[in-house]
Coordinates of C-alpha atoms and ligand atoms in Angstrom, one line a residue:
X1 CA -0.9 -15.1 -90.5
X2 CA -0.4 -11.9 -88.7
X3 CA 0.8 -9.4 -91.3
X4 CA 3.9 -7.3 -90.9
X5 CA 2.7 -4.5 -88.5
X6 CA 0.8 -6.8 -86.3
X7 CA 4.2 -8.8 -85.6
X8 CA 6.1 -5.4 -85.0
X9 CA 2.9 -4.6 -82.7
X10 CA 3.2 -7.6 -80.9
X11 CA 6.8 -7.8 -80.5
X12 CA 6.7 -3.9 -79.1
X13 CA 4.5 -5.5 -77.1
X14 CA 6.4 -8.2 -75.0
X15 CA 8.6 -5.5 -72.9
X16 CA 5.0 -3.9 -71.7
X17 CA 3.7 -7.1 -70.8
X18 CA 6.7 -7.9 -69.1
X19 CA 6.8 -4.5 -67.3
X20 CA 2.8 -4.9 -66.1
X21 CA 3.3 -8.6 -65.1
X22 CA 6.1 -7.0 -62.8
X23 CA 3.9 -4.6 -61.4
X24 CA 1.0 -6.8 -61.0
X25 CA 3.1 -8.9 -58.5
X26 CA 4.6 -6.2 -56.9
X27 CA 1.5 -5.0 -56.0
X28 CA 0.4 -8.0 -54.9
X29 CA 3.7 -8.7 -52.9
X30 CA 2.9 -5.9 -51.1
X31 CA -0.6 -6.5 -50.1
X32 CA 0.0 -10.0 -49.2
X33 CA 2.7 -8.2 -46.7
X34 CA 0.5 -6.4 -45.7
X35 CA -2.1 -8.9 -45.0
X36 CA 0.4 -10.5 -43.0
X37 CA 1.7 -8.0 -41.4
X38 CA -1.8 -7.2 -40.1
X39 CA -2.7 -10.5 -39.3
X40 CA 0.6 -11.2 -37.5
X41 CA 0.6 -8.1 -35.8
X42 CA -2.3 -7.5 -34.5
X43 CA -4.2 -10.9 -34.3
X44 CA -1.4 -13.0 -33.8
X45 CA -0.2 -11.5 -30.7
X46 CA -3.5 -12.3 -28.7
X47 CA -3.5 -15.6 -30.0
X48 CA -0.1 -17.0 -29.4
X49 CA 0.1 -16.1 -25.7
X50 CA -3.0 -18.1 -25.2
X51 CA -3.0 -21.9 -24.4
X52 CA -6.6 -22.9 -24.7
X53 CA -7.7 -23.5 -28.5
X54 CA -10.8 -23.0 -28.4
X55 CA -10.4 -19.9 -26.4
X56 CA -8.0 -18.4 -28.8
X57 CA -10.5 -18.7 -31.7
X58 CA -13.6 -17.1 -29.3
X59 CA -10.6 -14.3 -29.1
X60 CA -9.4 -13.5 -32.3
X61 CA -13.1 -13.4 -33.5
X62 CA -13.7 -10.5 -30.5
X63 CA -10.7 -9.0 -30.8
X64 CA -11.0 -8.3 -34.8
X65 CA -14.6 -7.0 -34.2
X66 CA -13.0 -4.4 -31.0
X67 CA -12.2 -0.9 -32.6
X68 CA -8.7 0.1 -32.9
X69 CA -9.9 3.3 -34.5
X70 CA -8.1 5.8 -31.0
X71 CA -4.9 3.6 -30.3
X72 CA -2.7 5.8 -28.9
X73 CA -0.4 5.6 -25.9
X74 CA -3.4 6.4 -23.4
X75 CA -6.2 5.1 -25.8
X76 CA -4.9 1.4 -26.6
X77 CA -8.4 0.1 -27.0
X78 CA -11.9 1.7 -28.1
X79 CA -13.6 4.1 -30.4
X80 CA -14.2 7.2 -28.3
X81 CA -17.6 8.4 -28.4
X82 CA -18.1 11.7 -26.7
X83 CA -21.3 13.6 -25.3
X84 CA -21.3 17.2 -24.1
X85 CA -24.5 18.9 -22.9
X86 CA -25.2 22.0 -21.1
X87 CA -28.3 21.8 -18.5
X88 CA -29.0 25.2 -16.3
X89 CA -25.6 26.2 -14.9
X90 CA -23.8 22.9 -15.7
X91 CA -22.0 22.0 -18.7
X92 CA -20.2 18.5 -19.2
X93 CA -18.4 16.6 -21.6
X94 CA -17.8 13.2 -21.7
X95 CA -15.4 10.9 -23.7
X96 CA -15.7 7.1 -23.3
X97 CA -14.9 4.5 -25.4
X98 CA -16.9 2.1 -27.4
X99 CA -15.4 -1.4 -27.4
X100 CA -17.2 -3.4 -29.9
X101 CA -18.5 -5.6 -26.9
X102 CA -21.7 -5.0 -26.5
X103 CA -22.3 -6.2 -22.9
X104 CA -19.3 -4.0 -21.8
X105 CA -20.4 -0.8 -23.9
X106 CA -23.7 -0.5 -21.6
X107 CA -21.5 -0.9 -18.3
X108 CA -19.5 1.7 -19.6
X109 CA -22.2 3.9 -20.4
X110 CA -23.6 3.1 -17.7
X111 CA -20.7 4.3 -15.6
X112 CA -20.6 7.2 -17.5
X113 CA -24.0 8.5 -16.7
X114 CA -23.8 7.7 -13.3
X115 CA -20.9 10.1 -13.0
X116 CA -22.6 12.5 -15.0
X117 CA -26.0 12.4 -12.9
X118 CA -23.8 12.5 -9.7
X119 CA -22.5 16.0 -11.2
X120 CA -25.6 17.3 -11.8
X121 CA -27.6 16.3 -9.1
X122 CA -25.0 18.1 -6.6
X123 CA -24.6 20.9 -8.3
X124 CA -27.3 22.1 -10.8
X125 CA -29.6 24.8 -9.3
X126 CA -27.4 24.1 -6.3
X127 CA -27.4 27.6 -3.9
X128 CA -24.5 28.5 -5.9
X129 CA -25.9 28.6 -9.0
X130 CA -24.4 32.0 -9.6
X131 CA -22.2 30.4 -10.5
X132 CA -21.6 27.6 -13.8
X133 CA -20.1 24.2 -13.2
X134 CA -18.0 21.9 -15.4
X135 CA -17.7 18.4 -15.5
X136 CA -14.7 17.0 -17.7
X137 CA -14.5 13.5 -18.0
X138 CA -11.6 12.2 -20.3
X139 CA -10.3 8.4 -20.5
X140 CA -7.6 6.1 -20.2
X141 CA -7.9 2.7 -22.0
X142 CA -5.1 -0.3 -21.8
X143 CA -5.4 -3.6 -22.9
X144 CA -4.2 -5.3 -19.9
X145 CA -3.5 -8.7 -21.6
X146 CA -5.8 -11.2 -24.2
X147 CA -8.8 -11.4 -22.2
X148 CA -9.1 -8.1 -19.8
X149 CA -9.1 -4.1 -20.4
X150 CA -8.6 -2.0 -18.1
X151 CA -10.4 1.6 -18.3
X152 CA -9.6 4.5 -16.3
X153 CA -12.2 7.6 -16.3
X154 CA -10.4 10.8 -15.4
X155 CA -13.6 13.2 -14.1
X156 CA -12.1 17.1 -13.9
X157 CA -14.7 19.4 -12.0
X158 CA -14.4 23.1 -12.3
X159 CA -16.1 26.2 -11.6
X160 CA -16.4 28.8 -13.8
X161 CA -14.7 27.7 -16.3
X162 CA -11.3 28.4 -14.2
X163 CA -11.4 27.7 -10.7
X164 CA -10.3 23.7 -9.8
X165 CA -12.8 21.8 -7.9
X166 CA -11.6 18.1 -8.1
X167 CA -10.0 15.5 -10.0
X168 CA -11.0 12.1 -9.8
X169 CA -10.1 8.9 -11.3
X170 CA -12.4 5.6 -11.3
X171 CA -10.7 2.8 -12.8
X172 CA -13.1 -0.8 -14.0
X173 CA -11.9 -3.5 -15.4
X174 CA -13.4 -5.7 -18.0
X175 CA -13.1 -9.8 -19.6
X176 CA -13.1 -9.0 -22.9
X177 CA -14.1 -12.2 -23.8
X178 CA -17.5 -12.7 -21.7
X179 CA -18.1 -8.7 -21.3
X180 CA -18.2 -9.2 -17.3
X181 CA -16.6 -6.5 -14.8
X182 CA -13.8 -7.6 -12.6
X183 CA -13.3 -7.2 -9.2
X184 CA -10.7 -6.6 -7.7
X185 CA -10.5 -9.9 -6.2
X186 CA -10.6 -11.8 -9.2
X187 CA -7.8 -9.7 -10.6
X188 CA -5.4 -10.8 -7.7
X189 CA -4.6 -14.5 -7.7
X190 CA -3.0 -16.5 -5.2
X191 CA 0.9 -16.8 -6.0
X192 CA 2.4 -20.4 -5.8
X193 CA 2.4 -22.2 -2.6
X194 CA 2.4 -19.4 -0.8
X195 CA -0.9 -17.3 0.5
X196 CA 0.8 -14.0 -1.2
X197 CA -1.6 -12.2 -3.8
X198 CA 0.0 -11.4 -6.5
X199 CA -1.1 -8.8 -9.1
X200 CA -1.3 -10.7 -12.5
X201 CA 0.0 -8.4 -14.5
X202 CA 3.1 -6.3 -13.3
X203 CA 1.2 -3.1 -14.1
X204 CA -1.3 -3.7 -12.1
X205 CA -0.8 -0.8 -9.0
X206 CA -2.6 0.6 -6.3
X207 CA -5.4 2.6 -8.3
X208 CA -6.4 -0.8 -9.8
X209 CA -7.8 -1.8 -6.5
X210 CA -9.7 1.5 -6.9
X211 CA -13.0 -0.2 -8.6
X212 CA -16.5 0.5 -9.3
X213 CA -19.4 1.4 -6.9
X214 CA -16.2 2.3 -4.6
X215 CA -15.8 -1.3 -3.6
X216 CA -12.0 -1.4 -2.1
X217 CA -10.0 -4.4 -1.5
X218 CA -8.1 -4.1 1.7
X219 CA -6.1 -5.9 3.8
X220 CA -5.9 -6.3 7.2
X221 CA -2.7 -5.1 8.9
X222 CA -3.0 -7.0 12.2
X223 CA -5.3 -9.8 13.3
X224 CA -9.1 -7.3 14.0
X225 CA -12.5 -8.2 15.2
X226 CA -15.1 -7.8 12.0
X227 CA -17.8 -6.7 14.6
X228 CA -21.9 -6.6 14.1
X229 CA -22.3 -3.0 15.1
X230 CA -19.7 0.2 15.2
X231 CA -19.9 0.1 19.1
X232 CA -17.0 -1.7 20.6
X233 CA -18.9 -4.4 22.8
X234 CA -21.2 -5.4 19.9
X235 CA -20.9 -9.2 19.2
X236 CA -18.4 -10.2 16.9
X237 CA -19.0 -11.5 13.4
X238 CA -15.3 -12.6 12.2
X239 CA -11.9 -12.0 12.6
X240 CA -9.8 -10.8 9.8
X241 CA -6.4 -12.4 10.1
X242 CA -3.3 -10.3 9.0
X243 CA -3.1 -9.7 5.6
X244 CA -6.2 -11.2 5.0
X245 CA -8.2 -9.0 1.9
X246 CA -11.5 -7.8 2.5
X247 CA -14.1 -5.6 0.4
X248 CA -14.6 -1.9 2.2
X249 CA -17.6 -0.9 1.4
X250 CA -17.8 2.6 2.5
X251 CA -17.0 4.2 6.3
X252 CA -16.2 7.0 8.2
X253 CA -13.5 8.1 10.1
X254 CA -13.7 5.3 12.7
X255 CA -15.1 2.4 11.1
X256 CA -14.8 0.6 7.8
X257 CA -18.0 -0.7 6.8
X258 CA -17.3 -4.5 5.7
X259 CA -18.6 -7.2 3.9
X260 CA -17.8 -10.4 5.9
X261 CA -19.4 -14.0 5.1
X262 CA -22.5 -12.2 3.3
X263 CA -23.0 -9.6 6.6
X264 CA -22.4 -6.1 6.7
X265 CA -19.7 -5.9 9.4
X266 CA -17.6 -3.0 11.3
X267 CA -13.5 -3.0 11.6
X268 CA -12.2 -0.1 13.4
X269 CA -10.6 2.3 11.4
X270 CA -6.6 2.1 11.3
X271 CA -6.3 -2.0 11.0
X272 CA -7.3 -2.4 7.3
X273 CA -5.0 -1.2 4.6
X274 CA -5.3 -0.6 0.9
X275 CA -1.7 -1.7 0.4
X276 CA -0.5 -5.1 1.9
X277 CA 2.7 -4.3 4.2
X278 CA 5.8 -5.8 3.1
X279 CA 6.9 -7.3 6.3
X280 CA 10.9 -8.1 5.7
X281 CA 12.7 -10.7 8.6
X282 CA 15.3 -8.9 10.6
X283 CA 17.8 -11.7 12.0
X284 CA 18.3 -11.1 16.0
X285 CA 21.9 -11.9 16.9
X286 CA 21.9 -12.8 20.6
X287 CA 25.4 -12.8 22.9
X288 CA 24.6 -16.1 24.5
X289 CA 25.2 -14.9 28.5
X290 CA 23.3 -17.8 30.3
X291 CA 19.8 -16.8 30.1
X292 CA 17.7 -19.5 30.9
X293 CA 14.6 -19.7 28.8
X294 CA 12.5 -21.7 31.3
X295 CA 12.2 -19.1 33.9
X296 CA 10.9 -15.9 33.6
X297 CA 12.3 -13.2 32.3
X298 CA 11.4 -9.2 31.6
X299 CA 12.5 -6.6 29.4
X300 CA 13.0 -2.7 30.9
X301 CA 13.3 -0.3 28.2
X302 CA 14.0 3.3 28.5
X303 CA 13.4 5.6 26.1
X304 CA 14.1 9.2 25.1
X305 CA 17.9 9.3 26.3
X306 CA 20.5 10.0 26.5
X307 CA 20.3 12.4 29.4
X308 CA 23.7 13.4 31.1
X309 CA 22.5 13.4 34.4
X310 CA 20.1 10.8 34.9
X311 CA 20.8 8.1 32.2
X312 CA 24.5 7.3 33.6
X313 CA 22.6 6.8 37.0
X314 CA 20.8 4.3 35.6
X315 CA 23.7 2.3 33.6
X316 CA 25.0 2.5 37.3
X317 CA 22.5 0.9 39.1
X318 CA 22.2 -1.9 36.1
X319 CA 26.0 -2.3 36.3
X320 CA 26.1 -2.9 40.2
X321 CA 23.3 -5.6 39.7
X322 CA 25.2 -7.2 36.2
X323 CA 21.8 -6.8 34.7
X324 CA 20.8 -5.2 31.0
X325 CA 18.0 -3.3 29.8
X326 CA 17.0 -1.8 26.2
X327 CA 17.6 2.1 25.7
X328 CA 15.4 3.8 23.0
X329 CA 17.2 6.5 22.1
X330 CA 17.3 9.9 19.6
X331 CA 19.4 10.3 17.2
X332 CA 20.1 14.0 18.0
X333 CA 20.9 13.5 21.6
X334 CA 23.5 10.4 20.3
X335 CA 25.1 13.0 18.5
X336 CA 25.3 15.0 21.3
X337 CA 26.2 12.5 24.0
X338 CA 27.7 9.1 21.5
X339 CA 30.0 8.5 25.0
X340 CA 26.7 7.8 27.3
X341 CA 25.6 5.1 24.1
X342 CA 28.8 3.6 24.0
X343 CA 28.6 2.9 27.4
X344 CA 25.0 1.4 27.3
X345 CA 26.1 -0.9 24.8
X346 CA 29.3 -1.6 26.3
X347 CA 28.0 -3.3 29.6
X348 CA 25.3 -5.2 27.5
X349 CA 22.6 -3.6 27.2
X350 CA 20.9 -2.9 24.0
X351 CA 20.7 0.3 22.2
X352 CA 17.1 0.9 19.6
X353 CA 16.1 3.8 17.5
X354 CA 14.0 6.3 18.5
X355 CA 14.1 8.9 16.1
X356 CA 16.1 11.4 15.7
X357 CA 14.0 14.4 17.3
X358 CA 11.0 13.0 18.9
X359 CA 8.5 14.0 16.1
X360 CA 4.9 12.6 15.9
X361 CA 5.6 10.0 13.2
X362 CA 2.1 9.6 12.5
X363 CA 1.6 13.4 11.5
X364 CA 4.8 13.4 9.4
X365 CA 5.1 12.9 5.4
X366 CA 6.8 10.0 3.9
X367 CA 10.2 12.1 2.8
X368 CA 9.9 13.7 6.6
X369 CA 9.6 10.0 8.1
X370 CA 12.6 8.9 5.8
X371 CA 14.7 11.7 6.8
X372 CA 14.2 11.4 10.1
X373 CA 15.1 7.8 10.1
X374 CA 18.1 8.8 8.3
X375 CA 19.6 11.3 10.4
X376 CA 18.8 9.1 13.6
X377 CA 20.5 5.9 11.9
X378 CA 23.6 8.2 10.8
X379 CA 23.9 9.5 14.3
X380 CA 23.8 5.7 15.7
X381 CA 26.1 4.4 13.1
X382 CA 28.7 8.0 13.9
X383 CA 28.5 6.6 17.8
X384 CA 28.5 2.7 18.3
X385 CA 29.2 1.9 14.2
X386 CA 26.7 0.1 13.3
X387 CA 22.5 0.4 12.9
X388 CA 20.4 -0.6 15.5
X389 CA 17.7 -3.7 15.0
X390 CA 14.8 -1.9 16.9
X391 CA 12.8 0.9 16.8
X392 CA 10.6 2.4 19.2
X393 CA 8.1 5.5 17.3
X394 CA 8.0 8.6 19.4
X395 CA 4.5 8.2 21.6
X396 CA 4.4 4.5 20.6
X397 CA 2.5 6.4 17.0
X398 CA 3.0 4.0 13.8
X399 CA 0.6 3.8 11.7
X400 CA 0.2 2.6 8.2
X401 CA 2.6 5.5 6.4
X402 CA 5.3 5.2 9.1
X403 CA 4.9 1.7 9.0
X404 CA 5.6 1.7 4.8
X405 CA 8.6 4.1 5.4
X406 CA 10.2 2.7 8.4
X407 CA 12.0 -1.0 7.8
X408 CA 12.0 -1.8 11.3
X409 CA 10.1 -4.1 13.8
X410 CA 8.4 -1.7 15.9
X411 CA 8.7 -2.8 19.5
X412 CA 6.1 -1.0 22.1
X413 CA 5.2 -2.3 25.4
X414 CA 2.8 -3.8 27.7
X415 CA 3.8 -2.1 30.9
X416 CA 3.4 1.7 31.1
X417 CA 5.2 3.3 34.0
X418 CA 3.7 6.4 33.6
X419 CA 7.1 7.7 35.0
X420 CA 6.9 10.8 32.6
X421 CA 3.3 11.9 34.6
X422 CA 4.2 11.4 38.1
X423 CA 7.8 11.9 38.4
X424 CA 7.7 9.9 41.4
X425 CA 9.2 7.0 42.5
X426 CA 7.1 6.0 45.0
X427 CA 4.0 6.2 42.3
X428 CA 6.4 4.9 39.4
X429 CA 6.9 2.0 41.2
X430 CA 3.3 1.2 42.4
X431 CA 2.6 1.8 38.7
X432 CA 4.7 -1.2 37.9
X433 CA 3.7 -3.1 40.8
X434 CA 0.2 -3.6 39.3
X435 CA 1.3 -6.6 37.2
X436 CA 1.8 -9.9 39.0
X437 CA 3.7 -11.7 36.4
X438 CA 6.1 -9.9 34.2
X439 CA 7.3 -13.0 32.4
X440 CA 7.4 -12.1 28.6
X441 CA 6.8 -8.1 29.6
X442 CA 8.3 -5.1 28.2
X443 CA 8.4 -2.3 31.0
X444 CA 8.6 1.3 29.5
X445 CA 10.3 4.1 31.4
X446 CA 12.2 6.5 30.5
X447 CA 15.9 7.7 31.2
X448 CA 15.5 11.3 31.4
X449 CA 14.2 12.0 34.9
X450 CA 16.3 12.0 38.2
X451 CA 12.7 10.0 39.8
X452 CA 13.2 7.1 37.3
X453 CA 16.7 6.8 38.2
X454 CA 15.7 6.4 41.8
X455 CA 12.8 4.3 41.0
X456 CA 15.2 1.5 39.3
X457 CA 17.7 1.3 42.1
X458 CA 14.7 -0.1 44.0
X459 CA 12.9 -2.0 41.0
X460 CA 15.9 -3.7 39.7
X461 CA 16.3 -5.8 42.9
X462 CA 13.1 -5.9 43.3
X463 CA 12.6 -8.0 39.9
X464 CA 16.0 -9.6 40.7
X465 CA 14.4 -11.0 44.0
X466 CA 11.1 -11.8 42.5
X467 CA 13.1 -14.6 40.2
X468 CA 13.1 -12.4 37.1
X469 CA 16.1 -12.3 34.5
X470 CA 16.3 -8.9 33.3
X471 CA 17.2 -9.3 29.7
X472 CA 17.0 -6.5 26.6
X473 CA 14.4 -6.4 23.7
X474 CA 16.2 -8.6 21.6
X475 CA 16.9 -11.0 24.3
X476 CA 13.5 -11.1 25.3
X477 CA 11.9 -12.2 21.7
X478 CA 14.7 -14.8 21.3
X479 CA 14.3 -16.6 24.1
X480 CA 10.6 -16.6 23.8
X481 CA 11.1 -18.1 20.4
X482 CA 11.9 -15.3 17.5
X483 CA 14.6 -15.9 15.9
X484 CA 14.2 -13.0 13.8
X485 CA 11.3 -10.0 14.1
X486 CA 9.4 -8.6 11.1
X487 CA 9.5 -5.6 9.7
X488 CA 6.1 -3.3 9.9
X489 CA 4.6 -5.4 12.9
X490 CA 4.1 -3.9 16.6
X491 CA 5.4 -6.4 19.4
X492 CA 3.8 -5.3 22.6
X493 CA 5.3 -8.4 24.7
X494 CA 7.1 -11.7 23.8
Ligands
ZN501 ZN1 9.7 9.0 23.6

């Protein structure tokens, strides 16, 4: 029997259990939560957008041994480890991550101190050691989805502690779950049915083709010998078909040194590309007019125009014959003569772009490239009310930059006058004479000299006689076959 003031102890008692009991489980409410909430959100994830069992078990075991400790919007993966050192006149500091991964740690490292040897071997005790260099290397760090990271080194050189020498990034990309390095061309995977590469993960952008050892994928922007040595007669090893990827290994300003079916090989600089073009289908809409796609038939384009004097000479002589041609023309002189366009495209012929002031596309800027393309196509659209299909770059110059800005097939040619050097008829028309068989050609001339003028009343019977249809740009590639043109591509001759 429990005397008096034990039962009043115990009964004062009960609440205070009560109370701890609640406690107690609240407490361990919350850490269960907790539990969860870390095993749901940070293992879970990598787990449940993975198909393979067996796989997402090798995962989640890595994955909970990686360090989180640095996640921040920049830093999503990796405990950053940092080294700074000062050797003669050279001081660095470099931050890298430590990953948990063993196999990938050392490549990292490794990485690391190869950019810090490359530092000091160009500039310690170099002639200027007056002066002090720094090398700052910082880090990017992104999980780029279960199995790969992607790690971006950020190297900052400077000089004195103020003056900017260089910023660099190198970018390498790792499987998280067997430690190896990625190349680029196991990051791209072919897309469904189609031979597109496609990134495999959306944020996947132009410096992630930027890898180690300065490997680049490129692709191939037209169909280009791979040849044994950089001399253009050496025998070839390959050919690289459009948009085909290849690894650049280094180069110089006129060849891209290649790796080709285990050979070192040469491409000549200007055909390979770190982006792939985008080439887009632009629809031809022909006036049928009886052309008859069995016999031959030539394209005469004129470019630079309109030209008061001479260009409606020419639109005269093509009238009295009931023949077309193609006039490449600039947007500024359509502004200034829209009544010499309207009559090119009202007897037929056809009317392409040329720019709107003649600029050397290839020297120009992106915006400078778009804005010319804009005022010539506003100037086109103000005179004949519509766009034209075609565009001819001033000096025949497109190369990769114009060829991402400008959404337009580029047509060129395959028979070069040379009217703008001799200003002659006689030596324009010899010129032209050289070819035997026009069939499929484009002629270039252009509508601005008085010489031309008189060199096409003669040639234009002359083709007329020889059997030839004289048909415009458009004309030309349809009845030859193209139903549409792409963007981004040079067409020489149909
Ligand atoms: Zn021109």
């Amino acid at each position: 029997m429990r005397n008096r003031e034990e039962l009043a102890y115990s009964r004062a008692l009960v609440p205070k259990y009560n109370t701890l009991y609640k406690v107690i489980i609240a407490i361990l409410i919350v850490v269960i939560i907790a539990l969860l909430l870390i095993y749901f959100g940070v293992i879970k994830p990598h787990l449940s957008s993975n198909n393979s069992g067996d796989k997402a078990v090798l995962n989640s075991n890595l994955l909970s041994e990686l360090n989180y400790d640095d996640i921040s919007y920049e830093r999503e993966i990796g405990k950053t480890q940092m080294k700074i050192d000062y050797i003669d006149n050279c001081t660095y500091s470099i931050s890298y991550p430590e990953i948990g991964v063993e196999e990938i740690d050392e490549k990292v490292l490794e990485h690391a101190r190869t950019l810090k040897t490359a530092f000091l071997s160009e500039y310690q005790n170099s002639e200027e050691n007056a002066n002090t260099f720094q090398q700052h290397i910082d880090y990017k760090s992104f999980l780029e989805d279960d199995n790969t990271m992607k790690l971006t080194f950020v190297e900052i050189l400077s000089k004195n502690e103020e003056e900017h020498v260089s910023k660099k990034e190198y970018t390498y990309v790792y499987d998280l779950l067997t430690g190896e390095e990625l190349k680029a061309d196991i990051i791209f995977v072919s897309g469904d049915n189609t031979n597109e590469f496609t990134p495999l993960n959306s944020e996947i952008t132009e410096d992630f083709l930027i890898l180690y050892s300065g490997d680049i994928i490129k692709f191939a922007l037209t169909n280009v010998n791979i040849r044994e040595h950089p001399n253009t007669n050496s025998n070839k090893i390959g050919l690289l078909e459009e948009g085909e990827a290849i690894e650049v290994r280094s180069g110089d300003e006129n060849w891209d040194v290649v790796v080709y079916d285990n050979q070192t090989g040469y491409v000549k600089a200007g055909y390979l590309s770190r982006k792939r073009l985008l080439h887009k289908d632009i629809e031809l809409e022909v006036v049928e007019r009886g052309i008859d796609p069995s016999k031959p038939m030539v394209a005469i384009t004129f470019d630079d125009g309109p030209n008061p004097k001479s260009t409606p000479r020419i639109l005269d002589t093509l009238e009295k014959y009931g023949v077309v041609a193609t006039f490449f023309d600039l947007g500024q002189l359509v502004n200034s003569y829209p009544n010499i366009v309207r009559r090119e495209e009202a007897i037929g012929c056809e009317v392409g772009n040329h720019s709107y002031s003649h600029k050397n596309f290839n020297t120009l800027t992106d915006e400078q490239i778009q804005e010319e393309m804009r005022n010539s196509e506003n100037a086109f659209i103000k005179a004949l009310g519509h766009k034209t299909v075609l565009f001819r770059p001033p000096y025949g110059n497109a190369n990769l930059k114009v060829k991402e800005n400008v959404e337009y097939p580029i047509i060129k040619w395959n028979v070069d006058s040379l009217d703008w050097k001799s200003r002659n008829k006689n030596k324009i028309l010899a010129q032209i004479r050289q070819i035997s068989n026009y069939d499929g050609h484009i002629i270039l001339l252009h509508s601005i000299y008085g010489t031309t003028a008189d060199a096409v009343e003669t040639l234009v019977p002359e083709l007329l006689n020889k059997g030839y249809q004289l048909v415009t740009v458009s004309e030309l590639a349809f009845y030859k076959g193209h139903t549409s043109l792409k963007t981004a591509i040079d067409y020489n001759s149909f």
